[in-house]
Short mmCIF file of C-alpha atoms and ligand atoms in Angstrom, two decimals:
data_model
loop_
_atom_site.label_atom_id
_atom_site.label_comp_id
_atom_site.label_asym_id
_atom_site.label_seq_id
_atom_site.Cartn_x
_atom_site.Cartn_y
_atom_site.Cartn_z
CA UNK A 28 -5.29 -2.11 -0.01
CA UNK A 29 -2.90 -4.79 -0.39
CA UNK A 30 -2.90 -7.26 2.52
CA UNK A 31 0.09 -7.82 4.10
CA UNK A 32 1.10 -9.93 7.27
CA UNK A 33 4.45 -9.01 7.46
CA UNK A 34 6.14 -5.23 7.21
CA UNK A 35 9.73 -5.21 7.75
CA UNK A 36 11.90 -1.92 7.22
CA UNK A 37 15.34 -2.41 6.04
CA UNK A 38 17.98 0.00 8.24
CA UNK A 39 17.94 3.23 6.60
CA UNK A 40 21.05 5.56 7.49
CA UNK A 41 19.38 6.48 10.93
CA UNK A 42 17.46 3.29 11.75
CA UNK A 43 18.00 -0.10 12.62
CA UNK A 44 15.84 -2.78 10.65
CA UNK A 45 12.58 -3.22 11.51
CA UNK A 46 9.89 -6.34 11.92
CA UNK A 47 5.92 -5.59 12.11
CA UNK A 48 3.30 -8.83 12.14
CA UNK A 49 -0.20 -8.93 11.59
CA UNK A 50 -1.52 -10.67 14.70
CA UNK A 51 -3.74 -13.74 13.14
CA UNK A 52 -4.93 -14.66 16.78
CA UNK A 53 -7.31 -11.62 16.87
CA UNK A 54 -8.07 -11.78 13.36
CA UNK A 55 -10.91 -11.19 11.55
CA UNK A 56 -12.12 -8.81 13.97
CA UNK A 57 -9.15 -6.74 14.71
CA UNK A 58 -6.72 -5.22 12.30
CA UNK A 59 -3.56 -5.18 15.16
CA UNK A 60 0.76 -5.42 14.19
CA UNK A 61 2.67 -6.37 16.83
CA UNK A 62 6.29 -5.56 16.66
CA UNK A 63 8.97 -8.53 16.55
CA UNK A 64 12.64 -7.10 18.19
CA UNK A 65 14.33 -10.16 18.70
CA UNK A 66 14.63 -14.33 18.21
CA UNK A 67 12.65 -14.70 21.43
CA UNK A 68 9.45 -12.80 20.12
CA UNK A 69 9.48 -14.39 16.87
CA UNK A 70 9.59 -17.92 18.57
CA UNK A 71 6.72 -17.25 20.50
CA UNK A 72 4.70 -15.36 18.36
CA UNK A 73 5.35 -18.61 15.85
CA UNK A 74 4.09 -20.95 18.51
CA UNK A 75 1.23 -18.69 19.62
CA UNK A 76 0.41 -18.81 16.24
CA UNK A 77 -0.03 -15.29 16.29
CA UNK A 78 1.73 -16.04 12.44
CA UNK A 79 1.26 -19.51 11.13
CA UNK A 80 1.91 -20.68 7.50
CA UNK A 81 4.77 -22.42 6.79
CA UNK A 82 6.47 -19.60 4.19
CA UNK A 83 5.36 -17.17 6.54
CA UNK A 84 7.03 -19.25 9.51
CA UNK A 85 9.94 -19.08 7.85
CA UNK A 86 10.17 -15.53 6.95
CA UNK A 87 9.73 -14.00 10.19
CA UNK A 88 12.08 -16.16 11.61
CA UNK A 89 14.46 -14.83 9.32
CA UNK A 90 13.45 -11.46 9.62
CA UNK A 91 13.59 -11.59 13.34
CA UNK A 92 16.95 -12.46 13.44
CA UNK A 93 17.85 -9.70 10.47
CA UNK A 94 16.76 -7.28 13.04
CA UNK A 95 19.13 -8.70 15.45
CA UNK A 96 21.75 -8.46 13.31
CA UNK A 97 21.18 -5.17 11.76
CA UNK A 98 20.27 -3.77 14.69
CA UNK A 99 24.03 -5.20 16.87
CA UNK A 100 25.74 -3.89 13.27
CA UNK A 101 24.11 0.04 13.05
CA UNK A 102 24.94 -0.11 17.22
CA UNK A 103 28.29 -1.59 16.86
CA UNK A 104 27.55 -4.09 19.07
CA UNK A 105 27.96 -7.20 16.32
CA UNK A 106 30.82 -9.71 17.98
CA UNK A 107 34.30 -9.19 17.19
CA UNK A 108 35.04 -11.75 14.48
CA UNK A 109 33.55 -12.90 11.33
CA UNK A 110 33.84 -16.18 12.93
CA UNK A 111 32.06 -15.45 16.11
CA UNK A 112 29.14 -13.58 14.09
CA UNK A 113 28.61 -16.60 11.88
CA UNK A 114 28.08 -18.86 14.86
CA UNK A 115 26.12 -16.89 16.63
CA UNK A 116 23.89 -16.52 13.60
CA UNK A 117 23.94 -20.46 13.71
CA UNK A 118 22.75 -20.75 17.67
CA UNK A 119 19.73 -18.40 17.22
CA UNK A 120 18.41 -19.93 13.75
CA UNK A 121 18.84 -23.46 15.69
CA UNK A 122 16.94 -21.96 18.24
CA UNK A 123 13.85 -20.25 15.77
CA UNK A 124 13.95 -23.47 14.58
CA UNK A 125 12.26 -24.94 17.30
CA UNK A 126 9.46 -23.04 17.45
CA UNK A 127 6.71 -25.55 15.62
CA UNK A 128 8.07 -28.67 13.74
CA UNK A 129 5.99 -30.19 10.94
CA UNK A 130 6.57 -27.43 8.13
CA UNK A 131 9.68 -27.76 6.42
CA UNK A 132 10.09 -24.22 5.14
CA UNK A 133 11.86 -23.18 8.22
CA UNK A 134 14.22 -25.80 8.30
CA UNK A 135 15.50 -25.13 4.76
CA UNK A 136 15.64 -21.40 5.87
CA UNK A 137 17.80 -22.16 8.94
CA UNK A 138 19.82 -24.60 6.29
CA UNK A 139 20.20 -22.01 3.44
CA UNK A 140 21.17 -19.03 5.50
CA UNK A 141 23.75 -21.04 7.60
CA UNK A 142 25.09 -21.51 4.32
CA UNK A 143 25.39 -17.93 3.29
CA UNK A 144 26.59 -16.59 6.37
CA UNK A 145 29.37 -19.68 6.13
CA UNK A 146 30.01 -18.31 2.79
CA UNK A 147 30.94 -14.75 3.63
CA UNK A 148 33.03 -15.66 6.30
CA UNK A 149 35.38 -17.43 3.27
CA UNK A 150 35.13 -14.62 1.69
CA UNK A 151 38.99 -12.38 1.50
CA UNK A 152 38.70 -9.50 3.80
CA UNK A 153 35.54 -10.92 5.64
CA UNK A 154 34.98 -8.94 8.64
CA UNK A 155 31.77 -9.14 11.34
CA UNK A 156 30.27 -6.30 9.71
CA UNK A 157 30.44 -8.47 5.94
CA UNK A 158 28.95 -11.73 7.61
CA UNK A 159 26.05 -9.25 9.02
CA UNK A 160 25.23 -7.85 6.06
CA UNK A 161 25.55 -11.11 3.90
CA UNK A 162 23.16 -12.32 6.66
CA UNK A 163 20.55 -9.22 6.20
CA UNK A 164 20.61 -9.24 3.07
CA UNK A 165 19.67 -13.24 2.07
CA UNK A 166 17.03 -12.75 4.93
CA UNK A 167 15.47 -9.78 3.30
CA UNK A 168 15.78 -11.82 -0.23
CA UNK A 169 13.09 -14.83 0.83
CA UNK A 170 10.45 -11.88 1.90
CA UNK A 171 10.31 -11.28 -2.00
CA UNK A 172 11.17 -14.45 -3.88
CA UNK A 173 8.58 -15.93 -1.93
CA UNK A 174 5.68 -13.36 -3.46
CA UNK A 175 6.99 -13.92 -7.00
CA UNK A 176 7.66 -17.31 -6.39
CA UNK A 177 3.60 -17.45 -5.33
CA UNK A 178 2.39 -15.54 -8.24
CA UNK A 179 4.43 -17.90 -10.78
CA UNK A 180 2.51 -20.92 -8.40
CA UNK A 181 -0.84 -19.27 -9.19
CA UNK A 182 -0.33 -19.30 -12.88
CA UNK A 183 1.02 -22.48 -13.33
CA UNK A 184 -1.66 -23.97 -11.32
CA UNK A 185 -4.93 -22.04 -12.92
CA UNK A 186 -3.20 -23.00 -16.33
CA UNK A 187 -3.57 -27.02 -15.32
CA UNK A 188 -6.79 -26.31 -13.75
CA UNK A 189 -7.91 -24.72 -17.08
CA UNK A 190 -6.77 -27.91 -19.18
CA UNK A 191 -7.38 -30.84 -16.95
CA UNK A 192 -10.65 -30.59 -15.20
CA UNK A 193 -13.98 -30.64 -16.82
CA UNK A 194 -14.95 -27.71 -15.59
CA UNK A 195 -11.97 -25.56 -16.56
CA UNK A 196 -12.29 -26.60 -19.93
CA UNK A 197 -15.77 -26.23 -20.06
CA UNK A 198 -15.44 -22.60 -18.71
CA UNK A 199 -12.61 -21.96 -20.99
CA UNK A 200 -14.99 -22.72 -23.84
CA UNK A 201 -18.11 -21.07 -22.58
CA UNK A 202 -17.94 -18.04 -20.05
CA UNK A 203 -21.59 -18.56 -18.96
CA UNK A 204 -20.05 -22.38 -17.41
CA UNK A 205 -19.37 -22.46 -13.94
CA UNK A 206 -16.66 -23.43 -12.22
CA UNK A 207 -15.79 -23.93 -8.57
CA UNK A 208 -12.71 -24.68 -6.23
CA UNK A 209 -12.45 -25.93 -2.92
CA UNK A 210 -9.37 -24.90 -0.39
CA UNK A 211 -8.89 -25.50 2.86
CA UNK A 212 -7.01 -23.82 6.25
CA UNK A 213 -5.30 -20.35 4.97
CA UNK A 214 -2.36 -20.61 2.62
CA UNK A 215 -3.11 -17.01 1.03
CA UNK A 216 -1.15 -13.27 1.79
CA UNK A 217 -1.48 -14.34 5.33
CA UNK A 218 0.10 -17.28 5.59
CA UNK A 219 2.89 -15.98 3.14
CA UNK A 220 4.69 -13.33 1.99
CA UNK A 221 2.12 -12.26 0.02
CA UNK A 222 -0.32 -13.98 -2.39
CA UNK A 223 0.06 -16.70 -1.48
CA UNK A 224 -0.31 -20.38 -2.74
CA UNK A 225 -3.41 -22.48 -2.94
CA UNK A 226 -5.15 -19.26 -2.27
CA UNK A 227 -2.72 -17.89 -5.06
CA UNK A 228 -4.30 -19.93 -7.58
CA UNK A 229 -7.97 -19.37 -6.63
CA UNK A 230 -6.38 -15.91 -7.06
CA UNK A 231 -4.92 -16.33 -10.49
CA UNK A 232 -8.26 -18.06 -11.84
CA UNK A 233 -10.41 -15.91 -10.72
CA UNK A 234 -8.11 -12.88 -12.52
CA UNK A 235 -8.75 -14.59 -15.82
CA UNK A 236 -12.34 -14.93 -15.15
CA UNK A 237 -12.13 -18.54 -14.59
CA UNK A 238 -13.66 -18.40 -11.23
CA UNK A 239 -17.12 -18.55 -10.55
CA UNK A 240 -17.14 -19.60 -6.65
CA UNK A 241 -14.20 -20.39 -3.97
CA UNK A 242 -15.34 -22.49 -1.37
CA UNK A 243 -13.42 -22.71 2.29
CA UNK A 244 -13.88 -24.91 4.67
CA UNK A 245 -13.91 -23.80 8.51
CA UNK A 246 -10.18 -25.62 9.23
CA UNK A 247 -11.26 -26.82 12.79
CA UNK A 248 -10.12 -26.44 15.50
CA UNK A 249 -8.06 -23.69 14.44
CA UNK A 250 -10.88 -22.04 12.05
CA UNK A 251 -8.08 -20.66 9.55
CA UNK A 252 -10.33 -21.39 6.86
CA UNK A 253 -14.04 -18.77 8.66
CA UNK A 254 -11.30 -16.37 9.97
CA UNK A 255 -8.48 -15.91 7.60
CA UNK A 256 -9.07 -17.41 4.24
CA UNK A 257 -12.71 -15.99 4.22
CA UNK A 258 -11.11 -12.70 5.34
CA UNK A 259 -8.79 -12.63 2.08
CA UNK A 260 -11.94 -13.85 0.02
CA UNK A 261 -14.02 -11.17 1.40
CA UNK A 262 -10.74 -8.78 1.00
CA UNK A 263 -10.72 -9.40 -2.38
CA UNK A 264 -14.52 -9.62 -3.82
CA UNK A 265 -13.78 -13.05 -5.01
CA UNK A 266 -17.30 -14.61 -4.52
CA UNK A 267 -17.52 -17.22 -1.88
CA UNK A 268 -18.57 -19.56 0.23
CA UNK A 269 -17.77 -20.55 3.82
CA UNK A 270 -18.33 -24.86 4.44
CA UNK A 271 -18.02 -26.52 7.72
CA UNK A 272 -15.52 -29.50 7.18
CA UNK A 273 -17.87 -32.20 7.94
CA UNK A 274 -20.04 -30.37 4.79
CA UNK A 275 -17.43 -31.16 2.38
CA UNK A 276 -18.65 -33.99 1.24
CA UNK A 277 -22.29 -32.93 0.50
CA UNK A 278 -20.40 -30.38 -1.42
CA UNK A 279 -18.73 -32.22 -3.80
CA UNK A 280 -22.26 -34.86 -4.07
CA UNK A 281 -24.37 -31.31 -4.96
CA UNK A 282 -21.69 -29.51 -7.11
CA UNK A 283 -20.64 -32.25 -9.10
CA UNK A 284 -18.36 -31.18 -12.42
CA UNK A 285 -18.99 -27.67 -11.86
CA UNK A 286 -16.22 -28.27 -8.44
CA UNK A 287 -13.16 -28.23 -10.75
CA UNK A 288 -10.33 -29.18 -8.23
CA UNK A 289 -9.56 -28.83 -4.44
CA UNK A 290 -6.20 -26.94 -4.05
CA UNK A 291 -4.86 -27.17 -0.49
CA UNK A 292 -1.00 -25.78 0.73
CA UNK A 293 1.77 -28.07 2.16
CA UNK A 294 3.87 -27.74 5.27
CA UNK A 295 6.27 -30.52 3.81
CA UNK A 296 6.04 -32.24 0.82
CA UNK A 297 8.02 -35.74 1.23
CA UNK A 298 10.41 -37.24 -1.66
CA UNK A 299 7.26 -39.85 -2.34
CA UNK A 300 4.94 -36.72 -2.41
CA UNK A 301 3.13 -37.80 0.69
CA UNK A 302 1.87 -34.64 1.99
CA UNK A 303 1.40 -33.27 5.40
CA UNK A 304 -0.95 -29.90 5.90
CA UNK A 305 -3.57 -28.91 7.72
CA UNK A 306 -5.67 -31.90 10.01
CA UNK A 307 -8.72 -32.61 7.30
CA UNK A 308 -6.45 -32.64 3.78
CA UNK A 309 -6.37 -36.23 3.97
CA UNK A 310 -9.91 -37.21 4.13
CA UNK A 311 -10.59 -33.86 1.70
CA UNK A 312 -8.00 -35.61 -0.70
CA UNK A 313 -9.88 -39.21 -0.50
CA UNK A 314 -13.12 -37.37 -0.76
CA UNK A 315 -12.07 -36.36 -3.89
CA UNK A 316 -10.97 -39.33 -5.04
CA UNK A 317 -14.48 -41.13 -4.45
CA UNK A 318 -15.99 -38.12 -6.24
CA UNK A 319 -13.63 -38.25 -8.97
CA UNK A 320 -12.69 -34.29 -7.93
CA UNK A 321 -8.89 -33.48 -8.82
CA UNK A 322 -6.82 -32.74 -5.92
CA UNK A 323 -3.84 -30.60 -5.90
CA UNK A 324 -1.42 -29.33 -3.75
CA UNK A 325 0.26 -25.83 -4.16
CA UNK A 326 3.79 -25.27 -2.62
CA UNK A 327 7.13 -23.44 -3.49
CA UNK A 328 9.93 -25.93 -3.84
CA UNK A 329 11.39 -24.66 -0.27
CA UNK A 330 8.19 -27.20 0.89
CA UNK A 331 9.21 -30.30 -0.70
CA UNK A 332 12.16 -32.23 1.29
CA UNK A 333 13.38 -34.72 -0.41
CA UNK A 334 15.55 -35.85 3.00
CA UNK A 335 12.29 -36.80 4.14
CA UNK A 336 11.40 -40.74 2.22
CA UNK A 337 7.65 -40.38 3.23
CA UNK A 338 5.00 -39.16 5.21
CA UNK A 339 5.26 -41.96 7.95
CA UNK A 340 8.76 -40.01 9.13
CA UNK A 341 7.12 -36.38 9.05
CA UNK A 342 7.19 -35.62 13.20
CA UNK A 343 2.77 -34.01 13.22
CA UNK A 344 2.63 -31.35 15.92
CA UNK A 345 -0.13 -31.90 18.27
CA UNK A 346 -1.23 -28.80 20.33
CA UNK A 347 -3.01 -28.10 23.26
CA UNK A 348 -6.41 -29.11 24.06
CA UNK A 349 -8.37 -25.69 24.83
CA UNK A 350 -7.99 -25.63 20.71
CA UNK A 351 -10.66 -27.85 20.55
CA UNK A 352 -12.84 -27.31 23.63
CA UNK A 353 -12.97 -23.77 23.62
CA UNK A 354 -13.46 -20.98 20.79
CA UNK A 355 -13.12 -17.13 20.97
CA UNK A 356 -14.52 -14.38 19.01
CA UNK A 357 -16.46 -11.24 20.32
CA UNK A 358 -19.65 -11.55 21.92
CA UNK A 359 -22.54 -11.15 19.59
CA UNK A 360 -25.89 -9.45 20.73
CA UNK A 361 -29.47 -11.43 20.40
CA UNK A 362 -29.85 -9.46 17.52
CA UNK A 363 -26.83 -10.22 15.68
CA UNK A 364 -24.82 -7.19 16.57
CA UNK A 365 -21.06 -7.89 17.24
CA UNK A 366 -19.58 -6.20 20.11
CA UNK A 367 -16.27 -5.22 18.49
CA UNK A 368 -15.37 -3.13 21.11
CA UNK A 369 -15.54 -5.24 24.08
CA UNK A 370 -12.78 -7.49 22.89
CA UNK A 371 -13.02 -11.44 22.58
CA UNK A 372 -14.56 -13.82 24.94
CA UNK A 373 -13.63 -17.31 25.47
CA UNK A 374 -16.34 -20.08 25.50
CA UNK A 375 -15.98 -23.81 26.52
CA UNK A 376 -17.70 -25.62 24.02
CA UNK A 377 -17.23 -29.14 25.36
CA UNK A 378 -17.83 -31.29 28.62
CA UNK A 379 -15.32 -30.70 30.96
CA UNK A 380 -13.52 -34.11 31.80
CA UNK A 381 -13.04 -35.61 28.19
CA UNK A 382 -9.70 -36.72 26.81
CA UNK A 383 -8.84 -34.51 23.72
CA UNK A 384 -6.22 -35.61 20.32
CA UNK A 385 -5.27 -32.09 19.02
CA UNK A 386 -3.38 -33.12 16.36
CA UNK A 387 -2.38 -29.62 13.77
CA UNK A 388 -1.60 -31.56 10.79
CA UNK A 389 -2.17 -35.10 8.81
CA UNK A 390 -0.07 -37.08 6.29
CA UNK A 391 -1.94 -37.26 2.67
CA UNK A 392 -0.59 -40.08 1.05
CA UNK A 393 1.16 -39.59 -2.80
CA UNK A 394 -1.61 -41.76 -4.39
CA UNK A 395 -4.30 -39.63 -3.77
CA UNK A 396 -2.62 -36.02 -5.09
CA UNK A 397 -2.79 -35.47 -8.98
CA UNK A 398 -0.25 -32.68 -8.79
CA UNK A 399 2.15 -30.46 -6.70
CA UNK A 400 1.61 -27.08 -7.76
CA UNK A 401 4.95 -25.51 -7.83
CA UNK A 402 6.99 -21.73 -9.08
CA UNK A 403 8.24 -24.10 -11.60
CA UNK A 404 5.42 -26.09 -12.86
CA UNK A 405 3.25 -28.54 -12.10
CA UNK A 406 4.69 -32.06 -11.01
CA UNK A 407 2.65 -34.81 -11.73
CA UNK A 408 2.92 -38.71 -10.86
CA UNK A 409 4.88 -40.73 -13.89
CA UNK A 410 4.06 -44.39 -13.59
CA UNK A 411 2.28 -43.59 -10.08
CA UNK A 412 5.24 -41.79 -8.69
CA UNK A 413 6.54 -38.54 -7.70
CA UNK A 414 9.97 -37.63 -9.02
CA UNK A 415 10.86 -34.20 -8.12
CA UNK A 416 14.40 -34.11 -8.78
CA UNK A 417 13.86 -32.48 -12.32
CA UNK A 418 12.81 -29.11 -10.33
CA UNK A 419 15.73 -28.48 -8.52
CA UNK A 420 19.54 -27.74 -9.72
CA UNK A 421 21.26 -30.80 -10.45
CA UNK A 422 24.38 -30.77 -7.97
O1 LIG B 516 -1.13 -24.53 11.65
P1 LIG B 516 -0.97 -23.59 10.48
O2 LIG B 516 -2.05 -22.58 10.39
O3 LIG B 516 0.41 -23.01 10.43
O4 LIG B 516 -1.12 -24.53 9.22
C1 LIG B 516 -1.03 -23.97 7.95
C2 LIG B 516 -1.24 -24.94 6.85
O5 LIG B 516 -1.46 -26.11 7.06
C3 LIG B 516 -1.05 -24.41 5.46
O6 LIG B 516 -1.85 -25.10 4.55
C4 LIG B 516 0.42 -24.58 5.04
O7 LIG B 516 1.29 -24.09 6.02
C5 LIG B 516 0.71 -23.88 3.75
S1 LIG B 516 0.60 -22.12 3.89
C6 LIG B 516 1.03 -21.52 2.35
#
């Protein structure tokens, strides 16, 4: 079984489109979709977190409002003008777009699709029912470039692993070598379209048997990494091994060579390459550096924003406070029996009273990433810089 987060049904000639999502919040212990009808749902389902990963952020906002629109067009209820459709395809991707604000994904959606909708209102003959379908139709696009684009990401990215770490080139030579990686938060099938893309690579290596061990590390407070990643691990037999993030460093003292690389996502690259993702890259990435580890970072090109200089003008969303002084998962008997049926339970698991900082994300400065993983290729710093201009059409 193939794991999917998001199932959306184009119209067919008696339906309207359709938007399912696999609700992370209850996840790993419950396999529940809820449906997504409108803008409104996706938003909050977004901030709930109920989906989280940046190309998956992106996608369902997109999708959401495809239903919208192919829903008003198969009722007849789209607005009477090309004009007045395009617009009010503009107000409700301004308004998806404020759902969470550090990735960048969804902001290049909202840019992109303005674009095309802008487009087929030029076009001769444009009508409301054109823009709609214009609209539908580059919605319905990103749900699967962003699975190939993932699967080129994991291939490029094993390939460097395989050529530039000790490891991989001692495993390439010798299949009885090991060779570990290290990720961190989720960035796989469930925080994508499918795939996915530091999880894409672990992926990719361990199809060409150059895999011996994926480590994740818990992600706190959020615990992406013990509830989603290790799902997807688990999901797909790779062998591994759950960390809490304080143990990372231990890690990387006991494992030594045989720790090839850690390969974390991005929720926006800058220009400089300064990196924000999940709170705990940055000390992962100067971990590495101390332990002489590579350190990459795996993101489609809709990640890197090069109208963003550096990290220090990347806007970090900080969330509530119960993230970190509670946690919820089913109850569990004294003899380790999980009580699936009784749904979750929340715990407090600090003293009432105490200021909390909750922020979701952290800056990882250029300097201390080797490479951005990419559908492309892999970038890598010339003279100590980042120049990512060669990976995108010149204007
Ligand atoms: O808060 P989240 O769970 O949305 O954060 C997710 C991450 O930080 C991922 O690493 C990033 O979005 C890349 S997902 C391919």
């Amino acid at each position: 079984m193939v794991l999917q987060a998001i199932q959306y049904e184009p119209a067919s000639a008696d339906s309207s489109p359709t938007l399912r999502i696999l609700d992370q919040l209850v996840l790993p212990h419950r396999t529940s979709y809820v449906p997504i009808r409108s803008c409104e749902e996706a938003h909050a389902a977004i901030k709930q977190m109920k989906v989280r990963g940046a190309p998956a952020i992106a996608i369902v906002a997109a999708l959401a409002l495809a239903v919208e629109v192919g829903g008003a067009a198969k009722t007849g209820k789209l607005p009477a003008t090309p004009e007045e459709v395009k617009d009010s395809i503009g107000q409700r991707l301004d308004f998806l777009k404020t759902s969470r604000p550090t990735a960048v994904n969804l902001g290049d959606a909202v840019g992109k699709l303005k674009i095309v909708a802008k487009k087929a209102t030029l076009q001769p003959g444009a009508s409301a029912e054109s823009v709609a379908q214009a609209y539908v139709a580059a919605a319905e696009r990103m749900l699967v470039d962003d699975v190939s684009d993932n699967k080129a990401i994991g291939e490029h990215g094993a390939r460097w692993i395989e050529e530039n770490t000790a490891a991989g080139r001692k495993r390439k030579a010798d299949r009885s070598q090991e060779i570990a990686i290290l990720t961190h938060c989720n960035t796989g099938s469930l925080a994508t379209a499918g795939y996915g893309t530091a999880l894409g690579v672990i992926r990719s290596l361990r199809a060409a048997d150059m895999l011996t061990r994926a480590y994740c590390s818990e992600t706190r407070p959020y615990n992406q990494g013990s509830r989603l990643t290790a799902y997807e691990l688990v999901h797909d037999e790779i062998p591994a091994t759950l960390i809490t993030d304080s143990m990372a460093c231990a890690l990387m003292a006991r494992e030594g060579d045989r720790l090839a690389a850690i390969v974390v996502g991005a929720d926006r690259v800058a220009a400089n390459g300064d990196t924000a993702n999940k709170i705990g890259t940055h000390s992962l990435a100067v971990l590495a550096g101390h332990h002489g580890v590579k350190f990459l970072v795996a993101a489609p090109r809709t990640t890197i924003d090069r109208d963003t200089a550096s990290g220090m003008d990347i806007v970090i969303e900080e969330r509530a406070p119960e993230e970190v002084t509670r946690i919820k998962g089913p109850r569990v008997t004294a003899d380790g029996k999980l009580l699936l049926d009784e749904g979750s339970e929340m715990v407090s698991t600090a003293a009432v009273g105490i200021d909390v900082w909750n922020p979701a994300f952290d800056v990882t400065p250029a300097e201390l990433i080797d490479g951005v993983v990419t559908e492309v290729g892999v970038v890598e710093k010339v003279d100590g810089k980042f120049n990512f201009d060669p990976i995108f059409p010149q204007p």
